[in-house]
């Protein structure tokens, strides 16, 4: 993976409950797909609980969840609110992306990345790319916005009409990369699952959420002439 072809986080709407309808209906329908049946990308079920000011989330997958970076940069998300136009405005992303260093929770990937590590948030956290670039699953809070022309061009027919709002995300640097452990369990019944516990509800930009969209996703990155990532574009698997 190089700096100009970074792909991250996979996005396909799998379950939907309790979110407001209206302007987002068309977007939600566009996100639905049956192509991922029987894979990690198909969300079979999810449980979101709040207890004593904490949020616990478990996402059950329809197939084994990769943990070694074998499928590139992948992830799940919980969209906790929509803006006044009906578009999803922020997401809790649980993600794994070998050779992309953006969380202190990640460990070293050794020689697996060669010289191709991308330190997307290194400037924020002072991360040494070589120490934090493995495929360890970890969490991010990311703001979203309607896709720009750059993202629509970069993703083509696979575009979901959304991208990460990098400026607003980086402005909330205190919660963009929480250190809560993300646990992957491919063994126990009722099936493969990814979970994270003890999240602070105030870290969700819409702290009043009760139910949420749960998604799996990927992002196609666009970089400028200086190989600086300028756009993170949501696309179908």
PDB file of C-alpha atoms in Angstrom:
ATOM      1  CA  UNK A   1       0.000   0.000   0.000  1.00  0.00           C
ATOM      2  CA  UNK A   2       1.456   3.376  -0.960  1.00  0.00           C
ATOM      3  CA  UNK A   3       0.546   6.913  -0.061  1.00  0.00           C
ATOM      4  CA  UNK A   4      -1.411   7.559  -3.233  1.00  0.00           C
ATOM      5  CA  UNK A   5      -3.398   4.333  -3.225  1.00  0.00           C
ATOM      6  CA  UNK A   6      -4.320   4.045   0.439  1.00  0.00           C
ATOM      7  CA  UNK A   7      -7.516   2.067   0.883  1.00  0.00           C
ATOM      8  CA  UNK A   8      -9.098   1.942   4.293  1.00  0.00           C
ATOM      9  CA  UNK A   9     -12.211   0.799   6.077  1.00  0.00           C
ATOM     10  CA  UNK A  10     -15.039  -1.108   4.131  1.00  0.00           C
ATOM     11  CA  UNK A  11     -18.607   0.466   3.925  1.00  0.00           C
ATOM     12  CA  UNK A  12     -21.860  -1.400   3.205  1.00  0.00           C
ATOM     13  CA  UNK A  13     -25.030  -0.823   5.184  1.00  0.00           C
ATOM     14  CA  UNK A  14     -26.061  -4.072   6.794  1.00  0.00           C
ATOM     15  CA  UNK A  15     -28.618  -3.247   9.473  1.00  0.00           C
ATOM     16  CA  UNK A  16     -30.728  -0.185  10.051  1.00  0.00           C
ATOM     17  CA  UNK A  17     -32.925   0.639  13.029  1.00  0.00           C
ATOM     18  CA  UNK A  18     -34.198   3.683  14.804  1.00  0.00           C
ATOM     19  CA  UNK A  19     -32.575   6.382  12.676  1.00  0.00           C
ATOM     20  CA  UNK A  20     -34.660   9.219  11.233  1.00  0.00           C
ATOM     21  CA  UNK A  21     -35.825   8.786   7.657  1.00  0.00           C
ATOM     22  CA  UNK A  22     -36.517  11.491   5.101  1.00  0.00           C
ATOM     23  CA  UNK A  23     -33.694  12.855   2.997  1.00  0.00           C
ATOM     24  CA  UNK A  24     -31.417   9.927   3.844  1.00  0.00           C
ATOM     25  CA  UNK A  25     -33.760   7.233   2.475  1.00  0.00           C
ATOM     26  CA  UNK A  26     -32.176   7.194  -0.986  1.00  0.00           C
ATOM     27  CA  UNK A  27     -28.679   7.080   0.463  1.00  0.00           C
ATOM     28  CA  UNK A  28     -29.576   4.223   2.779  1.00  0.00           C
ATOM     29  CA  UNK A  29     -31.045   2.195  -0.077  1.00  0.00           C
ATOM     30  CA  UNK A  30     -27.925   2.809  -2.143  1.00  0.00           C
ATOM     31  CA  UNK A  31     -25.814   1.386   0.652  1.00  0.00           C
ATOM     32  CA  UNK A  32     -27.710  -1.914   0.841  1.00  0.00           C
ATOM     33  CA  UNK A  33     -26.107  -4.892  -0.864  1.00  0.00           C
ATOM     34  CA  UNK A  34     -26.417  -8.700  -0.926  1.00  0.00           C
ATOM     35  CA  UNK A  35     -22.970  -9.241  -2.409  1.00  0.00           C
ATOM     36  CA  UNK A  36     -21.267  -9.908   0.924  1.00  0.00           C
ATOM     37  CA  UNK A  37     -23.441 -12.744   2.218  1.00  0.00           C
ATOM     38  CA  UNK A  38     -21.358 -15.220   4.199  1.00  0.00           C
ATOM     39  CA  UNK A  39     -18.368 -12.919   4.618  1.00  0.00           C
ATOM     40  CA  UNK A  40     -16.957 -10.748   7.394  1.00  0.00           C
ATOM     41  CA  UNK A  41     -18.456  -7.722   5.618  1.00  0.00           C
ATOM     42  CA  UNK A  42     -22.034  -8.884   6.158  1.00  0.00           C
ATOM     43  CA  UNK A  43     -23.273  -7.792   9.600  1.00  0.00           C
ATOM     44  CA  UNK A  44     -25.491 -10.556  10.997  1.00  0.00           C
ATOM     45  CA  UNK A  45     -26.456  -8.755  14.215  1.00  0.00           C
ATOM     46  CA  UNK A  46     -25.381  -6.024  16.585  1.00  0.00           C
ATOM     47  CA  UNK A  47     -25.921  -5.062  20.213  1.00  0.00           C
ATOM     48  CA  UNK A  48     -25.422  -1.560  21.598  1.00  0.00           C
ATOM     49  CA  UNK A  49     -25.867  -1.004  25.325  1.00  0.00           C
ATOM     50  CA  UNK A  50     -25.418   1.962  27.644  1.00  0.00           C
ATOM     51  CA  UNK A  51     -24.666   1.419  31.317  1.00  0.00           C
ATOM     52  CA  UNK A  52     -23.391   3.854  33.947  1.00  0.00           C
ATOM     53  CA  UNK A  53     -22.326   6.406  31.365  1.00  0.00           C
ATOM     54  CA  UNK A  54     -20.539   3.885  29.146  1.00  0.00           C
ATOM     55  CA  UNK A  55     -21.337   2.468  25.715  1.00  0.00           C
ATOM     56  CA  UNK A  56     -20.653  -1.181  24.825  1.00  0.00           C
ATOM     57  CA  UNK A  57     -20.907  -2.418  21.234  1.00  0.00           C
ATOM     58  CA  UNK A  58     -20.781  -5.905  19.707  1.00  0.00           C
ATOM     59  CA  UNK A  59     -21.044  -6.506  15.958  1.00  0.00           C
ATOM     60  CA  UNK A  60     -21.616 -10.081  14.811  1.00  0.00           C
ATOM     61  CA  UNK A  61     -20.253 -10.903  11.354  1.00  0.00           C
ATOM     62  CA  UNK A  62     -21.516 -13.458   8.849  1.00  0.00           C
ATOM     63  CA  UNK A  63     -18.026 -14.893   8.326  1.00  0.00           C
ATOM     64  CA  UNK A  64     -14.563 -14.956   9.940  1.00  0.00           C
ATOM     65  CA  UNK A  65     -13.132 -11.517  10.698  1.00  0.00           C
ATOM     66  CA  UNK A  66      -9.601 -11.059   9.251  1.00  0.00           C
ATOM     67  CA  UNK A  67      -6.967 -10.099  11.822  1.00  0.00           C
ATOM     68  CA  UNK A  68      -3.690 -10.246   9.863  1.00  0.00           C
ATOM     69  CA  UNK A  69      -4.321  -7.578   7.229  1.00  0.00           C
ATOM     70  CA  UNK A  70      -4.975 -10.216   4.574  1.00  0.00           C
ATOM     71  CA  UNK A  71      -7.831  -8.229   3.031  1.00  0.00           C
ATOM     72  CA  UNK A  72      -6.199  -4.843   3.274  1.00  0.00           C
ATOM     73  CA  UNK A  73      -7.769  -2.012   5.235  1.00  0.00           C
ATOM     74  CA  UNK A  74     -11.228  -2.970   6.484  1.00  0.00           C
ATOM     75  CA  UNK A  75     -13.653  -2.057   9.221  1.00  0.00           C
ATOM     76  CA  UNK A  76     -17.076  -1.685  10.792  1.00  0.00           C
ATOM     77  CA  UNK A  77     -18.851   1.482  11.815  1.00  0.00           C
ATOM     78  CA  UNK A  78     -21.677   2.679  14.023  1.00  0.00           C
ATOM     79  CA  UNK A  79     -23.299   5.824  12.629  1.00  0.00           C
ATOM     80  CA  UNK A  80     -24.792   7.635  15.598  1.00  0.00           C
ATOM     81  CA  UNK A  81     -26.612  10.534  13.991  1.00  0.00           C
ATOM     82  CA  UNK A  82     -27.588  12.358  10.820  1.00  0.00           C
ATOM     83  CA  UNK A  83     -27.445  16.058  10.004  1.00  0.00           C
ATOM     84  CA  UNK A  84     -30.354  18.334   9.122  1.00  0.00           C
ATOM     85  CA  UNK A  85     -30.196  17.168   5.494  1.00  0.00           C
ATOM     86  CA  UNK A  86     -30.561  13.531   6.520  1.00  0.00           C
ATOM     87  CA  UNK A  87     -26.970  12.488   5.833  1.00  0.00           C
ATOM     88  CA  UNK A  88     -24.883  10.482   8.324  1.00  0.00           C
ATOM     89  CA  UNK A  89     -22.660  12.989  10.101  1.00  0.00           C
ATOM     90  CA  UNK A  90     -20.340  10.909  12.263  1.00  0.00           C
ATOM     91  CA  UNK A  91     -19.249   7.323  12.806  1.00  0.00           C
ATOM     92  CA  UNK A  92     -17.469   5.169  15.335  1.00  0.00           C
ATOM     93  CA  UNK A  93     -15.132   3.108  13.140  1.00  0.00           C
ATOM     94  CA  UNK A  94     -13.675  -0.208  14.320  1.00  0.00           C
ATOM     95  CA  UNK A  95     -10.934  -0.894  11.829  1.00  0.00           C
ATOM     96  CA  UNK A  96      -7.884  -2.909  10.808  1.00  0.00           C
ATOM     97  CA  UNK A  97      -5.390  -1.620   8.244  1.00  0.00           C
ATOM     98  CA  UNK A  98      -1.910  -3.040   7.841  1.00  0.00           C
ATOM     99  CA  UNK A  99       0.729  -0.400   6.995  1.00  0.00           C
ATOM    100  CA  UNK A 100      -1.479   2.578   7.912  1.00  0.00           C
ATOM    101  CA  UNK A 101      -0.281   4.051  11.209  1.00  0.00           C
ATOM    102  CA  UNK A 102      -2.964   6.131  12.898  1.00  0.00           C
ATOM    103  CA  UNK A 103      -3.489   4.695  16.382  1.00  0.00           C
ATOM    104  CA  UNK A 104      -1.300   4.147  19.426  1.00  0.00           C
ATOM    105  CA  UNK A 105      -3.166   0.854  19.904  1.00  0.00           C
ATOM    106  CA  UNK A 106      -1.448  -0.606  16.826  1.00  0.00           C
ATOM    107  CA  UNK A 107       1.839  -2.462  17.177  1.00  0.00           C
ATOM    108  CA  UNK A 108       4.830  -2.846  14.856  1.00  0.00           C
ATOM    109  CA  UNK A 109       4.346  -4.723  11.581  1.00  0.00           C
ATOM    110  CA  UNK A 110       8.024  -5.544  11.223  1.00  0.00           C
ATOM    111  CA  UNK A 111       9.132  -5.861   7.612  1.00  0.00           C
ATOM    112  CA  UNK A 112       5.615  -6.484   6.293  1.00  0.00           C
ATOM    113  CA  UNK A 113       5.201  -2.904   5.063  1.00  0.00           C
ATOM    114  CA  UNK A 114       8.641  -2.162   3.676  1.00  0.00           C
ATOM    115  CA  UNK A 115       8.771   1.565   2.959  1.00  0.00           C
ATOM    116  CA  UNK A 116       5.037   1.855   2.321  1.00  0.00           C
ATOM    117  CA  UNK A 117       3.680   2.870   5.727  1.00  0.00           C
ATOM    118  CA  UNK A 118       1.230   5.770   5.623  1.00  0.00           C
ATOM    119  CA  UNK A 119       1.035   7.842   8.810  1.00  0.00           C
ATOM    120  CA  UNK A 120      -2.368   9.411   8.303  1.00  0.00           C
ATOM    121  CA  UNK A 121      -2.647  10.898  11.790  1.00  0.00           C
ATOM    122  CA  UNK A 122       1.008  10.810  12.756  1.00  0.00           C
ATOM    123  CA  UNK A 123       1.202  14.591  13.080  1.00  0.00           C
ATOM    124  CA  UNK A 124      -1.623  14.581  15.597  1.00  0.00           C
ATOM    125  CA  UNK A 125      -0.269  11.950  17.935  1.00  0.00           C
ATOM    126  CA  UNK A 126       3.482  11.991  17.268  1.00  0.00           C
ATOM    127  CA  UNK A 127       3.265   8.387  16.124  1.00  0.00           C
ATOM    128  CA  UNK A 128       6.386   6.614  14.883  1.00  0.00           C
ATOM    129  CA  UNK A 129       5.026   4.783  11.844  1.00  0.00           C
ATOM    130  CA  UNK A 130       7.299   1.779  12.305  1.00  0.00           C
ATOM    131  CA  UNK A 131       6.025   1.247  15.850  1.00  0.00           C
ATOM    132  CA  UNK A 132       2.287   1.522  15.100  1.00  0.00           C
ATOM    133  CA  UNK A 133       1.543   0.086  11.664  1.00  0.00           C
ATOM    134  CA  UNK A 134       0.283  -3.463  12.148  1.00  0.00           C
ATOM    135  CA  UNK A 135      -3.246  -4.831  11.529  1.00  0.00           C
ATOM    136  CA  UNK A 136      -4.432  -4.596  15.162  1.00  0.00           C
ATOM    137  CA  UNK A 137      -8.140  -3.715  15.292  1.00  0.00           C
ATOM    138  CA  UNK A 138      -8.740  -0.322  16.890  1.00  0.00           C
ATOM    139  CA  UNK A 139     -11.306   2.469  17.137  1.00  0.00           C
ATOM    140  CA  UNK A 140     -11.750   5.935  15.636  1.00  0.00           C
ATOM    141  CA  UNK A 141     -14.420   8.612  15.830  1.00  0.00           C
ATOM    142  CA  UNK A 142     -14.715  10.191  12.382  1.00  0.00           C
ATOM    143  CA  UNK A 143     -16.962  12.963  11.077  1.00  0.00           C
ATOM    144  CA  UNK A 144     -18.683  12.472   7.724  1.00  0.00           C
ATOM    145  CA  UNK A 145     -19.904  14.778   4.957  1.00  0.00           C
ATOM    146  CA  UNK A 146     -21.484  14.416   1.490  1.00  0.00           C
ATOM    147  CA  UNK A 147     -18.933  13.250  -1.065  1.00  0.00           C
ATOM    148  CA  UNK A 148     -17.049  15.955  -2.934  1.00  0.00           C
ATOM    149  CA  UNK A 149     -16.446  15.805  -6.677  1.00  0.00           C
ATOM    150  CA  UNK A 150     -12.968  14.435  -5.930  1.00  0.00           C
ATOM    151  CA  UNK A 151     -14.444  11.474  -4.077  1.00  0.00           C
ATOM    152  CA  UNK A 152     -17.161  10.849  -6.640  1.00  0.00           C
ATOM    153  CA  UNK A 153     -14.472  10.655  -9.311  1.00  0.00           C
ATOM    154  CA  UNK A 154     -12.173   8.486  -7.190  1.00  0.00           C
ATOM    155  CA  UNK A 155     -14.850   5.911  -6.333  1.00  0.00           C
ATOM    156  CA  UNK A 156     -16.997   5.964  -9.496  1.00  0.00           C
ATOM    157  CA  UNK A 157     -19.982   3.641  -9.439  1.00  0.00           C
ATOM    158  CA  UNK A 158     -18.951   2.257  -6.045  1.00  0.00           C
ATOM    159  CA  UNK A 159     -19.357   5.637  -4.325  1.00  0.00           C
ATOM    160  CA  UNK A 160     -21.712   5.812  -1.360  1.00  0.00           C
ATOM    161  CA  UNK A 161     -22.019   9.577  -1.561  1.00  0.00           C
ATOM    162  CA  UNK A 162     -20.094  10.167   1.672  1.00  0.00           C
ATOM    163  CA  UNK A 163     -16.549  10.899   2.739  1.00  0.00           C
ATOM    164  CA  UNK A 164     -14.675  11.539   5.968  1.00  0.00           C
ATOM    165  CA  UNK A 165     -14.719  15.205   6.961  1.00  0.00           C
ATOM    166  CA  UNK A 166     -11.007  15.414   7.703  1.00  0.00           C
ATOM    167  CA  UNK A 167     -11.010  19.038   8.879  1.00  0.00           C
ATOM    168  CA  UNK A 168     -13.797  18.520  11.412  1.00  0.00           C
ATOM    169  CA  UNK A 169     -12.404  15.133  12.485  1.00  0.00           C
ATOM    170  CA  UNK A 170      -8.946  16.547  13.199  1.00  0.00           C
ATOM    171  CA  UNK A 171     -10.512  19.431  15.130  1.00  0.00           C
ATOM    172  CA  UNK A 172     -11.848  16.849  17.631  1.00  0.00           C
ATOM    173  CA  UNK A 173      -8.412  15.364  18.277  1.00  0.00           C
ATOM    174  CA  UNK A 174      -9.280  14.522  21.894  1.00  0.00           C
ATOM    175  CA  UNK A 175     -11.554  11.653  20.825  1.00  0.00           C
ATOM    176  CA  UNK A 176     -10.611  10.770  17.269  1.00  0.00           C
ATOM    177  CA  UNK A 177      -8.574   7.721  18.357  1.00  0.00           C
ATOM    178  CA  UNK A 178      -9.703   6.298  21.718  1.00  0.00           C
ATOM    179  CA  UNK A 179      -7.549   3.658  23.364  1.00  0.00           C
ATOM    180  CA  UNK A 180     -10.447   1.297  24.123  1.00  0.00           C
ATOM    181  CA  UNK A 181      -9.491  -2.258  23.160  1.00  0.00           C
ATOM    182  CA  UNK A 182     -11.304  -3.689  20.138  1.00  0.00           C
ATOM    183  CA  UNK A 183     -11.708  -7.463  20.534  1.00  0.00           C
ATOM    184  CA  UNK A 184     -12.140  -9.895  17.625  1.00  0.00           C
ATOM    185  CA  UNK A 185     -13.509 -13.353  18.450  1.00  0.00           C
ATOM    186  CA  UNK A 186     -13.820 -15.835  15.585  1.00  0.00           C
ATOM    187  CA  UNK A 187     -14.460 -18.897  17.758  1.00  0.00           C
ATOM    188  CA  UNK A 188     -17.443 -18.637  20.093  1.00  0.00           C
ATOM    189  CA  UNK A 189     -21.142 -18.975  19.277  1.00  0.00           C
ATOM    190  CA  UNK A 190     -23.198 -17.421  17.810  1.00  0.00           C
ATOM    191  CA  UNK A 191     -20.380 -16.592  15.405  1.00  0.00           C
ATOM    192  CA  UNK A 192     -17.512 -14.221  14.614  1.00  0.00           C
ATOM    193  CA  UNK A 193     -17.798 -10.884  16.389  1.00  0.00           C
ATOM    194  CA  UNK A 194     -16.002  -7.578  16.919  1.00  0.00           C
ATOM    195  CA  UNK A 195     -16.618  -5.711  20.168  1.00  0.00           C
ATOM    196  CA  UNK A 196     -15.517  -2.644  22.096  1.00  0.00           C
ATOM    197  CA  UNK A 197     -16.510  -1.647  25.631  1.00  0.00           C
ATOM    198  CA  UNK A 198     -16.539   1.310  27.994  1.00  0.00           C
ATOM    199  CA  UNK A 199     -16.708   4.015  25.346  1.00  0.00           C
ATOM    200  CA  UNK A 200     -17.561   7.469  26.666  1.00  0.00           C
ATOM    201  CA  UNK A 201     -20.924   8.580  25.179  1.00  0.00           C
ATOM    202  CA  UNK A 202     -19.622  12.156  25.129  1.00  0.00           C
ATOM    203  CA  UNK A 203     -17.075  11.044  22.525  1.00  0.00           C
ATOM    204  CA  UNK A 204     -19.918  10.447  20.093  1.00  0.00           C
ATOM    205  CA  UNK A 205     -20.541  13.751  18.373  1.00  0.00           C
ATOM    206  CA  UNK A 206     -24.251  13.106  18.760  1.00  0.00           C
ATOM    207  CA  UNK A 207     -24.210  12.011  22.400  1.00  0.00           C
ATOM    208  CA  UNK A 208     -27.987  11.513  22.571  1.00  0.00           C
ATOM    209  CA  UNK A 209     -28.081   8.533  20.185  1.00  0.00           C
ATOM    210  CA  UNK A 210     -30.190   5.542  21.176  1.00  0.00           C
ATOM    211  CA  UNK A 211     -30.058   3.296  18.108  1.00  0.00           C
ATOM    212  CA  UNK A 212     -27.767   3.404  15.115  1.00  0.00           C
ATOM    213  CA  UNK A 213     -26.888   2.236  11.647  1.00  0.00           C
ATOM    214  CA  UNK A 214     -24.225  -0.469  11.710  1.00  0.00           C
ATOM    215  CA  UNK A 215     -22.048  -0.768   8.628  1.00  0.00           C
ATOM    216  CA  UNK A 216     -18.978  -2.402   7.141  1.00  0.00           C
ATOM    217  CA  UNK A 217     -16.893  -0.274   4.820  1.00  0.00           C
ATOM    218  CA  UNK A 218     -13.795   0.691   2.857  1.00  0.00           C
ATOM    219  CA  UNK A 219     -12.350   4.087   2.056  1.00  0.00           C
ATOM    220  CA  UNK A 220     -10.498   5.097  -1.106  1.00  0.00           C
ATOM    221  CA  UNK A 221      -7.981   7.855  -0.414  1.00  0.00           C
ATOM    222  CA  UNK A 222      -7.081  10.751  -2.679  1.00  0.00           C
ATOM    223  CA  UNK A 223      -3.713  12.482  -2.290  1.00  0.00           C
ATOM    224  CA  UNK A 224      -2.344  15.740  -3.638  1.00  0.00           C
ATOM    225  CA  UNK A 225       0.866  16.214  -5.615  1.00  0.00           C
ATOM    226  CA  UNK A 226       2.849  16.164  -2.351  1.00  0.00           C
ATOM    227  CA  UNK A 227       1.395  12.714  -1.511  1.00  0.00           C
ATOM    228  CA  UNK A 228      -0.581  14.218   1.361  1.00  0.00           C
ATOM    229  CA  UNK A 229      -3.979  12.545   1.855  1.00  0.00           C
ATOM    230  CA  UNK A 230      -6.674  15.153   1.241  1.00  0.00           C
ATOM    231  CA  UNK A 231      -9.831  13.032   0.887  1.00  0.00           C
ATOM    232  CA  UNK A 232     -11.027   9.763   2.397  1.00  0.00           C
ATOM    233  CA  UNK A 233     -13.871   8.532   0.215  1.00  0.00           C
ATOM    234  CA  UNK A 234     -16.486   5.937   1.175  1.00  0.00           C
ATOM    235  CA  UNK A 235     -17.079   3.147  -1.330  1.00  0.00           C
ATOM    236  CA  UNK A 236     -18.689  -0.255  -1.543  1.00  0.00           C
ATOM    237  CA  UNK A 237     -16.489  -3.362  -1.053  1.00  0.00           C
TER     238      UNK A 237
END
